[in-house]
Amino acid sequence: MANGNGTEPPPSSLPAPVPRAQQALDTFVTTQLIDNSMDMIARRINHLYDKIQKAELPDSDVSDHTKRKWAQRLQHLLLTGCHVLQQQRQQLGDCIDTIEHELKEGAIGTGQGQAVSQGSIHGRTLTPDDSEVLVQCHEAKLPVGCHVAARVTRSHELWILARVTSFEEANNTYSVEDVDQGENETARTHHFVPRHHIVQLPAEFLSQGSWIQYATNQRVLAMYPNTTSFYRAQVRVPNPKGAPYVILKFDDDGEEVGGAPDVKVPFRFVAPSPADHHIKR
């Protein structure tokens, strides 16, 4: 299609079509690794089965009617789980078939694709030397009320979920309030933080339809589950567009004996590592 000057855009400026194999793989990763519906079904099955077992103890006062109701519910959950597993098996088979077909056709596996080592946004690779979108967002004045990860101590890294309340242009400093202080506005702790100790969360600046797809092993700053504190982590599974979670391994978890399992963190609470923003250390 011609542009406003009546000329065709150069081929290199056109986005490359996403291979069907990549689309199939993204769907598989999202539905079976990142947001697997079987996780919730399995938890409900285990919880209900535990209740049924306790109800069979001699000192239990659970009525027979309730036991039958629980047993019927357990049966329904098991049937639902079987149905979901069949769907996932079919989806995995389709994904494998699509990849094998495109390998034979030479659509993938030719070594002609662009390596993505630091994640991508708007289809462009993000690297420490080429992250214009993030740099622009970092340098722009943050609106009052937006949520950020703020480093509130100088002696060590303590990043918290905070809300911007004001900006002091003279010294490029923001006043932020700790969101983990309840509903009492007067009781909330306020901090004065220099701009280079603030990371705006992606959900606060990405335009509609935009996405950050993090790459495997990419360094990020993420909110630890059940807290409002952010810690450095490493991406374990890339998050296809639309995936609600990013699967990570937090740095400190690796120091525990025997290691720790990977953790799912909501996409809105994950941000590229401050190093990728050219933040002064």
PDB file of C-alpha atoms in Angstrom:
ATOM      1  CA  MET A   1       0.000   0.000   0.000  1.00  0.00           C
ATOM      2  CA  ALA A   2       1.341   3.438  -0.914  1.00  0.00           C
ATOM      3  CA  ASN A   3       2.101   5.984   1.779  1.00  0.00           C
ATOM      4  CA  GLY A   4       1.048   9.641   1.831  1.00  0.00           C
ATOM      5  CA  ASN A   5       3.634  10.486  -0.832  1.00  0.00           C
ATOM      6  CA  GLY A   6       2.276   7.875  -3.218  1.00  0.00           C
ATOM      7  CA  THR A   7       5.294   5.625  -2.845  1.00  0.00           C
ATOM      8  CA  GLU A   8       5.571   2.108  -1.535  1.00  0.00           C
ATOM      9  CA  PRO A   9       7.215   1.756   1.888  1.00  0.00           C
ATOM     10  CA  PRO A  10      10.525  -0.085   1.810  1.00  0.00           C
ATOM     11  CA  PRO A  11      10.109  -3.824   2.460  1.00  0.00           C
ATOM     12  CA  SER A  12      12.385  -3.639   5.506  1.00  0.00           C
ATOM     13  CA  SER A  13       9.940  -1.271   7.249  1.00  0.00           C
ATOM     14  CA  LEU A  14       7.050  -3.707   7.039  1.00  0.00           C
ATOM     15  CA  PRO A  15       6.527  -5.973  10.055  1.00  0.00           C
ATOM     16  CA  ALA A  16       7.341  -9.592   9.326  1.00  0.00           C
ATOM     17  CA  PRO A  17       4.329 -11.902   9.512  1.00  0.00           C
ATOM     18  CA  VAL A  18       4.224 -14.059  12.612  1.00  0.00           C
ATOM     19  CA  PRO A  19       4.705 -17.729  11.643  1.00  0.00           C
ATOM     20  CA  ARG A  20       1.746 -19.975  12.378  1.00  0.00           C
ATOM     21  CA  ALA A  21       4.092 -22.108  14.452  1.00  0.00           C
ATOM     22  CA  GLN A  22       4.865 -19.115  16.670  1.00  0.00           C
ATOM     23  CA  GLN A  23       1.171 -18.337  17.078  1.00  0.00           C
ATOM     24  CA  ALA A  24       0.449 -21.954  18.011  1.00  0.00           C
ATOM     25  CA  LEU A  25       3.357 -22.014  20.451  1.00  0.00           C
ATOM     26  CA  ASP A  26       2.299 -18.714  22.044  1.00  0.00           C
ATOM     27  CA  THR A  27      -1.205 -20.079  22.581  1.00  0.00           C
ATOM     28  CA  PHE A  28       0.170 -23.262  24.108  1.00  0.00           C
ATOM     29  CA  VAL A  29       2.515 -21.366  26.449  1.00  0.00           C
ATOM     30  CA  THR A  30      -0.270 -19.027  27.569  1.00  0.00           C
ATOM     31  CA  THR A  31      -2.954 -21.638  28.219  1.00  0.00           C
ATOM     32  CA  GLN A  32      -0.826 -24.494  29.544  1.00  0.00           C
ATOM     33  CA  LEU A  33       2.131 -22.852  31.272  1.00  0.00           C
ATOM     34  CA  ILE A  34       1.217 -19.290  32.205  1.00  0.00           C
ATOM     35  CA  ASP A  35      -2.547 -19.408  32.760  1.00  0.00           C
ATOM     36  CA  ASN A  36      -3.416 -23.095  32.967  1.00  0.00           C
ATOM     37  CA  SER A  37      -7.051 -23.619  33.968  1.00  0.00           C
ATOM     38  CA  MET A  38      -6.095 -27.023  35.381  1.00  0.00           C
ATOM     39  CA  ASP A  39      -4.264 -25.278  38.219  1.00  0.00           C
ATOM     40  CA  MET A  40      -7.517 -24.034  39.742  1.00  0.00           C
ATOM     41  CA  ILE A  41      -9.356 -27.295  39.040  1.00  0.00           C
ATOM     42  CA  ALA A  42      -6.588 -29.301  40.723  1.00  0.00           C
ATOM     43  CA  ARG A  43      -6.654 -27.045  43.794  1.00  0.00           C
ATOM     44  CA  ARG A  44     -10.426 -27.409  44.086  1.00  0.00           C
ATOM     45  CA  ILE A  45     -10.204 -31.201  43.689  1.00  0.00           C
ATOM     46  CA  ASN A  46      -7.546 -31.479  46.406  1.00  0.00           C
ATOM     47  CA  HIS A  47      -9.480 -29.184  48.745  1.00  0.00           C
ATOM     48  CA  LEU A  48     -12.744 -31.067  48.276  1.00  0.00           C
ATOM     49  CA  TYR A  49     -11.094 -34.475  48.589  1.00  0.00           C
ATOM     50  CA  ASP A  50      -9.488 -33.375  51.858  1.00  0.00           C
ATOM     51  CA  LYS A  51     -12.911 -32.333  53.190  1.00  0.00           C
ATOM     52  CA  ILE A  52     -14.413 -35.698  52.209  1.00  0.00           C
ATOM     53  CA  GLN A  53     -11.625 -37.610  53.937  1.00  0.00           C
ATOM     54  CA  LYS A  54     -12.055 -35.625  57.149  1.00  0.00           C
ATOM     55  CA  ALA A  55     -15.819 -36.169  56.979  1.00  0.00           C
ATOM     56  CA  GLU A  56     -15.223 -39.936  57.127  1.00  0.00           C
ATOM     57  CA  LEU A  57     -13.456 -39.736  60.490  1.00  0.00           C
ATOM     58  CA  PRO A  58     -15.353 -41.233  63.465  1.00  0.00           C
ATOM     59  CA  ASP A  59     -15.695 -37.893  65.254  1.00  0.00           C
ATOM     60  CA  SER A  60     -17.047 -36.078  62.178  1.00  0.00           C
ATOM     61  CA  ASP A  61     -20.512 -34.525  62.440  1.00  0.00           C
ATOM     62  CA  VAL A  62     -20.947 -34.021  58.680  1.00  0.00           C
ATOM     63  CA  SER A  63     -24.299 -35.371  57.506  1.00  0.00           C
ATOM     64  CA  ASP A  64     -24.643 -38.092  54.876  1.00  0.00           C
ATOM     65  CA  HIS A  65     -26.487 -35.625  52.653  1.00  0.00           C
ATOM     66  CA  THR A  66     -23.521 -33.241  52.717  1.00  0.00           C
ATOM     67  CA  LYS A  67     -21.104 -36.085  52.026  1.00  0.00           C
ATOM     68  CA  ARG A  68     -23.109 -37.120  48.957  1.00  0.00           C
ATOM     69  CA  LYS A  69     -23.202 -33.524  47.747  1.00  0.00           C
ATOM     70  CA  TRP A  70     -19.432 -33.230  48.114  1.00  0.00           C
ATOM     71  CA  ALA A  71     -18.916 -36.547  46.324  1.00  0.00           C
ATOM     72  CA  GLN A  72     -21.086 -35.405  43.404  1.00  0.00           C
ATOM     73  CA  ARG A  73     -19.178 -32.129  43.215  1.00  0.00           C
ATOM     74  CA  LEU A  74     -15.878 -34.031  43.239  1.00  0.00           C
ATOM     75  CA  GLN A  75     -17.112 -36.242  40.415  1.00  0.00           C
ATOM     76  CA  HIS A  76     -18.068 -33.160  38.402  1.00  0.00           C
ATOM     77  CA  LEU A  77     -14.638 -31.588  38.961  1.00  0.00           C
ATOM     78  CA  LEU A  78     -12.881 -34.782  37.884  1.00  0.00           C
ATOM     79  CA  LEU A  79     -14.945 -34.932  34.689  1.00  0.00           C
ATOM     80  CA  THR A  80     -14.204 -31.265  34.025  1.00  0.00           C
ATOM     81  CA  GLY A  81     -10.499 -31.912  34.570  1.00  0.00           C
ATOM     82  CA  CYS A  82     -10.556 -34.814  32.110  1.00  0.00           C
ATOM     83  CA  HIS A  83     -12.237 -32.597  29.511  1.00  0.00           C
ATOM     84  CA  VAL A  84      -9.650 -29.826  29.975  1.00  0.00           C
ATOM     85  CA  LEU A  85      -6.780 -32.310  29.729  1.00  0.00           C
ATOM     86  CA  GLN A  86      -8.217 -33.690  26.483  1.00  0.00           C
ATOM     87  CA  GLN A  87      -8.395 -30.157  25.078  1.00  0.00           C
ATOM     88  CA  GLN A  88      -4.817 -29.469  26.127  1.00  0.00           C
ATOM     89  CA  ARG A  89      -3.616 -32.719  24.578  1.00  0.00           C
ATOM     90  CA  GLN A  90      -5.331 -31.796  21.311  1.00  0.00           C
ATOM     91  CA  GLN A  91      -3.856 -28.302  21.449  1.00  0.00           C
ATOM     92  CA  LEU A  92      -0.368 -29.678  22.041  1.00  0.00           C
ATOM     93  CA  GLY A  93      -0.785 -32.108  19.145  1.00  0.00           C
ATOM     94  CA  ASP A  94      -1.918 -29.298  16.831  1.00  0.00           C
ATOM     95  CA  CYS A  95       1.046 -27.189  17.933  1.00  0.00           C
ATOM     96  CA  ILE A  96       3.504 -30.010  17.195  1.00  0.00           C
ATOM     97  CA  ASP A  97       1.899 -30.669  13.791  1.00  0.00           C
ATOM     98  CA  THR A  98       2.075 -26.970  12.868  1.00  0.00           C
ATOM     99  CA  ILE A  99       5.737 -26.698  13.855  1.00  0.00           C
ATOM    100  CA  GLU A 100       6.648 -29.869  11.944  1.00  0.00           C
ATOM    101  CA  HIS A 101       4.798 -28.608   8.854  1.00  0.00           C
ATOM    102  CA  GLU A 102       6.544 -25.228   8.872  1.00  0.00           C
ATOM    103  CA  LEU A 103       9.905 -26.890   9.463  1.00  0.00           C
ATOM    104  CA  LYS A 104       9.370 -29.000   6.332  1.00  0.00           C
ATOM    105  CA  GLU A 105       8.221 -25.935   4.378  1.00  0.00           C
ATOM    106  CA  GLY A 106      11.258 -23.935   5.522  1.00  0.00           C
ATOM    107  CA  ALA A 107       9.105 -21.257   7.144  1.00  0.00           C
ATOM    108  CA  ILE A 108      11.026 -21.647  10.405  1.00  0.00           C
ATOM    109  CA  GLY A 109      14.317 -23.156  11.477  1.00  0.00           C
ATOM    110  CA  THR A 110      16.328 -21.538   8.674  1.00  0.00           C
ATOM    111  CA  GLY A 111      18.326 -19.257  10.933  1.00  0.00           C
ATOM    112  CA  GLN A 112      16.991 -16.172   9.136  1.00  0.00           C
ATOM    113  CA  GLY A 113      14.949 -14.835  12.021  1.00  0.00           C
ATOM    114  CA  GLN A 114      16.056 -11.992  14.256  1.00  0.00           C
ATOM    115  CA  ALA A 115      17.305 -13.080  17.647  1.00  0.00           C
ATOM    116  CA  VAL A 116      15.416 -11.577  20.556  1.00  0.00           C
ATOM    117  CA  SER A 117      17.573 -11.442  23.654  1.00  0.00           C
ATOM    118  CA  GLN A 118      16.000  -8.682  25.714  1.00  0.00           C
ATOM    119  CA  GLY A 119      12.288  -8.893  24.943  1.00  0.00           C
ATOM    120  CA  SER A 120      10.263  -6.821  22.523  1.00  0.00           C
ATOM    121  CA  ILE A 121       7.716  -4.028  22.452  1.00  0.00           C
ATOM    122  CA  HIS A 122       5.676  -2.973  19.430  1.00  0.00           C
ATOM    123  CA  GLY A 123       7.503  -5.767  17.580  1.00  0.00           C
ATOM    124  CA  ARG A 124      10.912  -4.166  18.138  1.00  0.00           C
ATOM    125  CA  THR A 125      13.756  -5.747  20.078  1.00  0.00           C
ATOM    126  CA  LEU A 126      14.631  -4.138  23.386  1.00  0.00           C
ATOM    127  CA  THR A 127      18.289  -3.986  24.315  1.00  0.00           C
ATOM    128  CA  PRO A 128      20.157  -1.780  26.813  1.00  0.00           C
ATOM    129  CA  ASP A 129      21.341   0.310  23.833  1.00  0.00           C
ATOM    130  CA  ASP A 130      18.058   0.396  21.908  1.00  0.00           C
ATOM    131  CA  SER A 131      15.019   0.952  24.128  1.00  0.00           C
ATOM    132  CA  GLU A 132      13.632   4.279  22.937  1.00  0.00           C
ATOM    133  CA  VAL A 133      10.105   3.633  24.127  1.00  0.00           C
ATOM    134  CA  LEU A 134      11.159   2.850  27.686  1.00  0.00           C
ATOM    135  CA  VAL A 135      13.652   5.706  27.772  1.00  0.00           C
ATOM    136  CA  GLN A 136      11.001   8.168  26.606  1.00  0.00           C
ATOM    137  CA  CYS A 137       8.623   6.919  29.283  1.00  0.00           C
ATOM    138  CA  HIS A 138      11.382   7.137  31.861  1.00  0.00           C
ATOM    139  CA  GLU A 139      12.279  10.709  30.939  1.00  0.00           C
ATOM    140  CA  ALA A 140       8.695  11.952  30.665  1.00  0.00           C
ATOM    141  CA  LYS A 141       7.063  13.615  33.645  1.00  0.00           C
ATOM    142  CA  LEU A 142       4.991  11.085  35.544  1.00  0.00           C
ATOM    143  CA  PRO A 143       1.346  12.002  36.107  1.00  0.00           C
ATOM    144  CA  VAL A 144       0.048  12.356  39.646  1.00  0.00           C
ATOM    145  CA  GLY A 145      -1.785   9.200  40.682  1.00  0.00           C
ATOM    146  CA  CYS A 146       0.160   6.743  38.542  1.00  0.00           C
ATOM    147  CA  HIS A 147       1.601   3.631  40.169  1.00  0.00           C
ATOM    148  CA  VAL A 148       5.331   3.040  40.188  1.00  0.00           C
ATOM    149  CA  ALA A 149       8.025   0.911  41.743  1.00  0.00           C
ATOM    150  CA  ALA A 150      10.006   3.295  43.933  1.00  0.00           C
ATOM    151  CA  ARG A 151      13.338   2.727  45.622  1.00  0.00           C
ATOM    152  CA  VAL A 152      12.828   4.355  49.014  1.00  0.00           C
ATOM    153  CA  THR A 153      16.175   3.655  50.689  1.00  0.00           C
ATOM    154  CA  ARG A 154      19.702   4.663  49.739  1.00  0.00           C
ATOM    155  CA  SER A 155      21.624   2.082  51.761  1.00  0.00           C
ATOM    156  CA  HIS A 156      20.086  -0.953  50.064  1.00  0.00           C
ATOM    157  CA  GLU A 157      17.585  -1.869  47.388  1.00  0.00           C
ATOM    158  CA  LEU A 158      14.070  -1.602  48.778  1.00  0.00           C
ATOM    159  CA  TRP A 159      11.537  -1.075  46.018  1.00  0.00           C
ATOM    160  CA  ILE A 160       7.877  -0.652  46.942  1.00  0.00           C
ATOM    161  CA  LEU A 161       4.599  -0.201  45.099  1.00  0.00           C
ATOM    162  CA  ALA A 162       3.837   3.497  45.388  1.00  0.00           C
ATOM    163  CA  ARG A 163       1.589   6.196  43.971  1.00  0.00           C
ATOM    164  CA  VAL A 164       2.905   9.517  42.689  1.00  0.00           C
ATOM    165  CA  THR A 165       1.478  12.471  44.644  1.00  0.00           C
ATOM    166  CA  SER A 166       3.556  15.429  43.424  1.00  0.00           C
ATOM    167  CA  PHE A 167       6.668  16.499  41.512  1.00  0.00           C
ATOM    168  CA  GLU A 168       9.395  18.948  42.519  1.00  0.00           C
ATOM    169  CA  GLU A 169      10.766  20.224  39.229  1.00  0.00           C
ATOM    170  CA  ALA A 170      13.625  22.141  40.846  1.00  0.00           C
ATOM    171  CA  ASN A 171      15.392  18.974  41.994  1.00  0.00           C
ATOM    172  CA  ASN A 172      13.663  16.393  39.758  1.00  0.00           C
ATOM    173  CA  THR A 173      12.181  14.636  42.783  1.00  0.00           C
ATOM    174  CA  TYR A 174       8.822  12.960  43.224  1.00  0.00           C
ATOM    175  CA  SER A 175       6.728  12.599  46.319  1.00  0.00           C
ATOM    176  CA  VAL A 176       5.229   9.115  46.429  1.00  0.00           C
ATOM    177  CA  GLU A 177       3.003   7.379  48.939  1.00  0.00           C
ATOM    178  CA  ASP A 178       3.234   3.767  49.998  1.00  0.00           C
ATOM    179  CA  VAL A 179       0.057   2.025  48.802  1.00  0.00           C
ATOM    180  CA  ASP A 180       0.368  -0.608  51.533  1.00  0.00           C
ATOM    181  CA  GLN A 181      -0.903   1.647  54.292  1.00  0.00           C
ATOM    182  CA  GLY A 182      -4.638   1.011  54.274  1.00  0.00           C
ATOM    183  CA  GLU A 183      -7.389   3.462  53.392  1.00  0.00           C
ATOM    184  CA  ASN A 184      -6.422   6.104  55.936  1.00  0.00           C
ATOM    185  CA  GLU A 185      -4.820   8.822  53.799  1.00  0.00           C
ATOM    186  CA  THR A 186      -3.180  10.565  56.764  1.00  0.00           C
ATOM    187  CA  ALA A 187      -1.536   7.325  57.920  1.00  0.00           C
ATOM    188  CA  ARG A 188       0.198   6.616  54.626  1.00  0.00           C
ATOM    189  CA  THR A 189       3.961   6.947  54.487  1.00  0.00           C
ATOM    190  CA  HIS A 190       5.324   9.451  51.984  1.00  0.00           C
ATOM    191  CA  HIS A 191       8.785   9.362  50.443  1.00  0.00           C
ATOM    192  CA  PHE A 192      10.726  11.884  48.374  1.00  0.00           C
ATOM    193  CA  VAL A 193      12.423   9.927  45.617  1.00  0.00           C
ATOM    194  CA  PRO A 194      14.736  11.087  42.795  1.00  0.00           C
ATOM    195  CA  ARG A 195      13.518  10.274  39.293  1.00  0.00           C
ATOM    196  CA  HIS A 196      16.247   7.699  38.682  1.00  0.00           C
ATOM    197  CA  HIS A 197      14.928   5.672  41.632  1.00  0.00           C
ATOM    198  CA  ILE A 198      11.470   5.297  40.096  1.00  0.00           C
ATOM    199  CA  VAL A 199      10.347   2.733  37.530  1.00  0.00           C
ATOM    200  CA  GLN A 200       6.953   3.285  35.964  1.00  0.00           C
ATOM    201  CA  LEU A 201       4.962   0.086  35.575  1.00  0.00           C
ATOM    202  CA  PRO A 202       4.222  -0.977  31.975  1.00  0.00           C
ATOM    203  CA  ALA A 203       0.461  -1.002  32.481  1.00  0.00           C
ATOM    204  CA  GLU A 204       0.705   2.713  33.266  1.00  0.00           C
ATOM    205  CA  PHE A 205       2.272   3.797  29.964  1.00  0.00           C
ATOM    206  CA  LEU A 206       1.631   1.176  27.269  1.00  0.00           C
ATOM    207  CA  SER A 207      -0.915   2.275  24.701  1.00  0.00           C
ATOM    208  CA  GLN A 208      -3.879   0.051  23.926  1.00  0.00           C
ATOM    209  CA  GLY A 209      -2.814  -2.971  21.931  1.00  0.00           C
ATOM    210  CA  SER A 210       0.837  -2.604  22.927  1.00  0.00           C
ATOM    211  CA  TRP A 211       2.707  -5.241  24.855  1.00  0.00           C
ATOM    212  CA  ILE A 212       6.080  -6.054  26.322  1.00  0.00           C
ATOM    213  CA  GLN A 213       7.096  -9.626  25.631  1.00  0.00           C
ATOM    214  CA  TYR A 214       9.973 -10.459  27.919  1.00  0.00           C
ATOM    215  CA  ALA A 215      12.649 -12.860  26.758  1.00  0.00           C
ATOM    216  CA  THR A 216      13.907 -15.956  28.533  1.00  0.00           C
ATOM    217  CA  ASN A 217      16.546 -15.015  31.147  1.00  0.00           C
ATOM    218  CA  GLN A 218      15.774 -11.302  30.800  1.00  0.00           C
ATOM    219  CA  ARG A 219      16.350  -9.317  33.981  1.00  0.00           C
ATOM    220  CA  VAL A 220      13.257  -7.631  35.414  1.00  0.00           C
ATOM    221  CA  LEU A 221      11.945  -5.926  38.522  1.00  0.00           C
ATOM    222  CA  ALA A 222       8.807  -7.645  39.817  1.00  0.00           C
ATOM    223  CA  MET A 223       6.465  -7.533  42.784  1.00  0.00           C
ATOM    224  CA  TYR A 224       6.846 -10.572  45.021  1.00  0.00           C
ATOM    225  CA  PRO A 225       3.566 -12.497  45.543  1.00  0.00           C
ATOM    226  CA  ASN A 226       1.477 -11.455  48.553  1.00  0.00           C
ATOM    227  CA  THR A 227       3.610  -8.356  49.136  1.00  0.00           C
ATOM    228  CA  THR A 228       3.889  -4.832  47.742  1.00  0.00           C
ATOM    229  CA  SER A 229       7.683  -5.011  47.448  1.00  0.00           C
ATOM    230  CA  PHE A 230       9.635  -5.373  44.225  1.00  0.00           C
ATOM    231  CA  TYR A 231      12.721  -7.525  43.776  1.00  0.00           C
ATOM    232  CA  ARG A 232      15.020  -8.368  40.920  1.00  0.00           C
ATOM    233  CA  ALA A 233      14.167 -11.530  39.037  1.00  0.00           C
ATOM    234  CA  GLN A 234      14.867 -13.469  35.872  1.00  0.00           C
ATOM    235  CA  VAL A 235      12.270 -14.423  33.277  1.00  0.00           C
ATOM    236  CA  ARG A 236      11.853 -18.181  32.992  1.00  0.00           C
ATOM    237  CA  VAL A 237       9.065 -18.400  30.379  1.00  0.00           C
ATOM    238  CA  PRO A 238       8.414 -15.668  27.768  1.00  0.00           C
ATOM    239  CA  ASN A 239       4.956 -14.109  28.033  1.00  0.00           C
ATOM    240  CA  PRO A 240       3.064 -14.069  24.705  1.00  0.00           C
ATOM    241  CA  LYS A 241       0.843 -11.082  24.007  1.00  0.00           C
ATOM    242  CA  GLY A 242      -2.210 -11.150  26.240  1.00  0.00           C
ATOM    243  CA  ALA A 243      -0.748 -13.544  28.819  1.00  0.00           C
ATOM    244  CA  PRO A 244      -1.845 -12.332  32.277  1.00  0.00           C
ATOM    245  CA  TYR A 245       1.293 -13.552  34.053  1.00  0.00           C
ATOM    246  CA  VAL A 246       5.052 -13.676  33.637  1.00  0.00           C
ATOM    247  CA  ILE A 247       6.837 -16.746  35.041  1.00  0.00           C
ATOM    248  CA  LEU A 248       9.908 -15.658  36.997  1.00  0.00           C
ATOM    249  CA  LYS A 249      12.581 -16.806  39.388  1.00  0.00           C
ATOM    250  CA  PHE A 250      13.493 -14.233  42.035  1.00  0.00           C
ATOM    251  CA  ASP A 251      17.162 -13.741  42.790  1.00  0.00           C
ATOM    252  CA  ASP A 252      16.897 -14.247  46.547  1.00  0.00           C
ATOM    253  CA  ASP A 253      14.875 -17.441  46.135  1.00  0.00           C
ATOM    254  CA  GLY A 254      17.851 -19.050  44.446  1.00  0.00           C
ATOM    255  CA  GLU A 255      19.852 -18.731  47.655  1.00  0.00           C
ATOM    256  CA  GLU A 256      17.557 -21.094  49.533  1.00  0.00           C
ATOM    257  CA  VAL A 257      18.646 -24.674  50.061  1.00  0.00           C
ATOM    258  CA  GLY A 258      17.235 -26.767  47.263  1.00  0.00           C
ATOM    259  CA  GLY A 259      16.137 -23.704  45.325  1.00  0.00           C
ATOM    260  CA  ALA A 260      12.567 -22.525  44.898  1.00  0.00           C
ATOM    261  CA  PRO A 261       9.846 -23.065  42.292  1.00  0.00           C
ATOM    262  CA  ASP A 262       9.214 -20.535  39.562  1.00  0.00           C
ATOM    263  CA  VAL A 263       6.645 -17.882  40.424  1.00  0.00           C
ATOM    264  CA  LYS A 264       3.778 -16.391  38.422  1.00  0.00           C
ATOM    265  CA  VAL A 265       3.593 -12.605  38.708  1.00  0.00           C
ATOM    266  CA  PRO A 266       0.827 -10.517  37.085  1.00  0.00           C
ATOM    267  CA  PHE A 267       2.103  -8.760  33.959  1.00  0.00           C
ATOM    268  CA  ARG A 268       1.136  -5.334  35.322  1.00  0.00           C
ATOM    269  CA  PHE A 269       3.577  -5.763  38.227  1.00  0.00           C
ATOM    270  CA  VAL A 270       6.622  -6.642  36.121  1.00  0.00           C
ATOM    271  CA  ALA A 271       8.930  -4.034  34.608  1.00  0.00           C
ATOM    272  CA  PRO A 272      12.158  -4.226  32.627  1.00  0.00           C
ATOM    273  CA  SER A 273      15.192  -4.083  34.886  1.00  0.00           C
ATOM    274  CA  PRO A 274      16.221  -0.532  35.805  1.00  0.00           C
ATOM    275  CA  ALA A 275      19.444  -1.127  33.860  1.00  0.00           C
ATOM    276  CA  ASP A 276      17.358  -1.290  30.671  1.00  0.00           C
ATOM    277  CA  HIS A 277      16.087   2.221  31.366  1.00  0.00           C
ATOM    278  CA  HIS A 278      19.589   3.713  31.451  1.00  0.00           C
ATOM    279  CA  ILE A 279      18.914   4.560  35.084  1.00  0.00           C
ATOM    280  CA  LYS A 280      21.903   5.936  36.893  1.00  0.00           C
ATOM    281  CA  ARG A 281      23.067   3.631  39.639  1.00  0.00           C
TER     282      ARG A 281
END
